[in-house]
XYZ file of C-alpha atoms in Angstrom:
125
model
C 68.164 112.209 78.190
C 67.919 108.965 76.213
C 64.445 107.815 75.273
C 65.071 104.057 75.109
C 66.269 103.773 78.717
C 63.196 105.422 80.287
C 59.473 104.793 80.455
C 57.383 106.927 78.130
C 56.237 109.130 81.025
C 59.747 109.501 82.467
C 61.027 110.589 79.054
C 58.175 113.096 78.666
C 58.928 114.605 82.085
C 62.725 114.641 81.857
C 62.978 115.648 78.191
C 59.756 117.528 77.387
C 59.088 119.144 80.802
C 55.801 117.271 81.280
C 54.319 116.775 84.760
C 53.201 113.453 86.197
C 49.791 113.240 87.844
C 49.889 113.938 91.589
C 49.831 111.052 94.067
C 50.987 108.523 91.418
C 54.698 108.192 92.236
C 55.938 105.125 94.093
C 58.609 107.391 95.625
C 56.052 109.720 97.188
C 55.945 107.602 100.361
C 59.596 106.473 100.266
C 60.960 106.783 103.819
C 64.174 104.747 103.783
C 67.547 106.383 104.382
C 69.347 107.036 101.105
C 69.791 109.288 98.101
C 67.323 110.215 95.380
C 69.007 110.164 91.983
C 68.229 111.252 88.430
C 66.274 108.485 86.661
C 68.074 109.276 83.406
C 71.734 109.427 84.433
C 72.028 108.453 88.122
C 73.307 111.815 89.393
C 72.679 112.266 93.119
C 70.009 114.937 93.603
C 68.410 114.871 97.073
C 69.250 113.299 100.437
C 66.369 111.408 102.027
C 66.682 113.393 105.265
C 65.537 116.537 103.390
C 62.312 114.910 102.128
C 59.026 115.937 103.724
C 55.315 115.393 103.177
C 53.944 118.584 101.624
C 50.571 117.019 100.818
C 50.871 118.250 97.228
C 51.118 114.793 95.649
C 54.743 114.995 94.512
C 57.920 114.130 96.409
C 59.054 117.298 98.203
C 62.466 118.229 99.564
C 63.684 121.304 101.416
C 67.277 121.167 100.156
C 69.217 119.837 97.184
C 72.571 118.272 96.456
C 74.976 119.837 93.906
C 73.397 117.697 91.128
C 70.390 120.054 90.960
C 70.458 123.395 89.171
C 67.818 126.097 88.900
C 66.788 127.589 85.587
C 67.033 131.352 85.668
C 65.189 133.873 83.543
C 61.900 132.081 82.842
C 59.602 135.072 83.352
C 56.403 132.995 83.299
C 57.635 130.761 86.116
C 59.144 133.534 88.243
C 56.375 136.131 88.012
C 53.159 134.241 87.390
C 53.834 130.983 89.208
C 56.430 132.169 91.751
C 58.683 129.202 91.051
C 61.889 128.182 89.288
C 62.325 125.092 87.155
C 65.004 122.658 88.351
C 67.174 120.371 86.213
C 69.823 117.685 86.619
C 73.273 119.253 86.205
C 74.665 116.234 84.330
C 71.996 115.389 81.727
C 69.807 118.520 81.852
C 66.687 116.484 82.625
C 63.659 118.389 83.953
C 62.977 117.403 87.561
C 60.236 119.780 88.691
C 60.138 123.180 90.363
C 61.312 124.948 93.498
C 58.960 127.231 95.405
C 59.754 129.676 98.198
C 56.749 128.555 100.262
C 58.575 126.176 102.604
C 57.686 128.384 105.549
C 54.233 126.756 105.435
C 55.862 123.455 106.472
C 58.472 125.162 108.679
C 61.379 123.639 106.776
C 64.851 125.071 107.491
C 65.547 126.508 104.024
C 62.115 127.996 103.337
C 62.157 126.161 99.992
C 60.040 123.329 98.598
C 61.551 121.355 95.752
C 58.447 119.803 94.192
C 59.802 116.946 92.090
C 58.202 114.564 89.612
C 58.741 111.145 91.164
C 59.156 109.564 87.733
C 62.279 111.703 87.218
C 63.873 110.105 90.282
C 65.580 106.880 91.240
C 66.467 105.850 94.797
C 69.640 104.368 96.307
C 69.238 102.991 99.803
C 72.090 103.867 102.178
């Protein structure tokens, strides 16, 4: 993750695992058909047809593309917060977390990828 290419907040999220404030992302209400990409390196992360409104204040998806990997072994996240951190497979940038609470929204995978909008780009189809 290169600092000069990103905004200060995007760098803090992608590199330092910070979290953007909820309801501040321009991509929160993005509804066009396309692909959400990594803001740092352009890797394709989420298809727009898997995005849903969770009401949490961050872009939410119920499935991922191969460009997203889950961090394993973070005891604090898995036990206390019931979540896994997710990263870009190409640059390692922190994207957000995945929760197994998707049943609340009746999404097909049962998962909610809660993603910092500032860590994303968007390519319209």
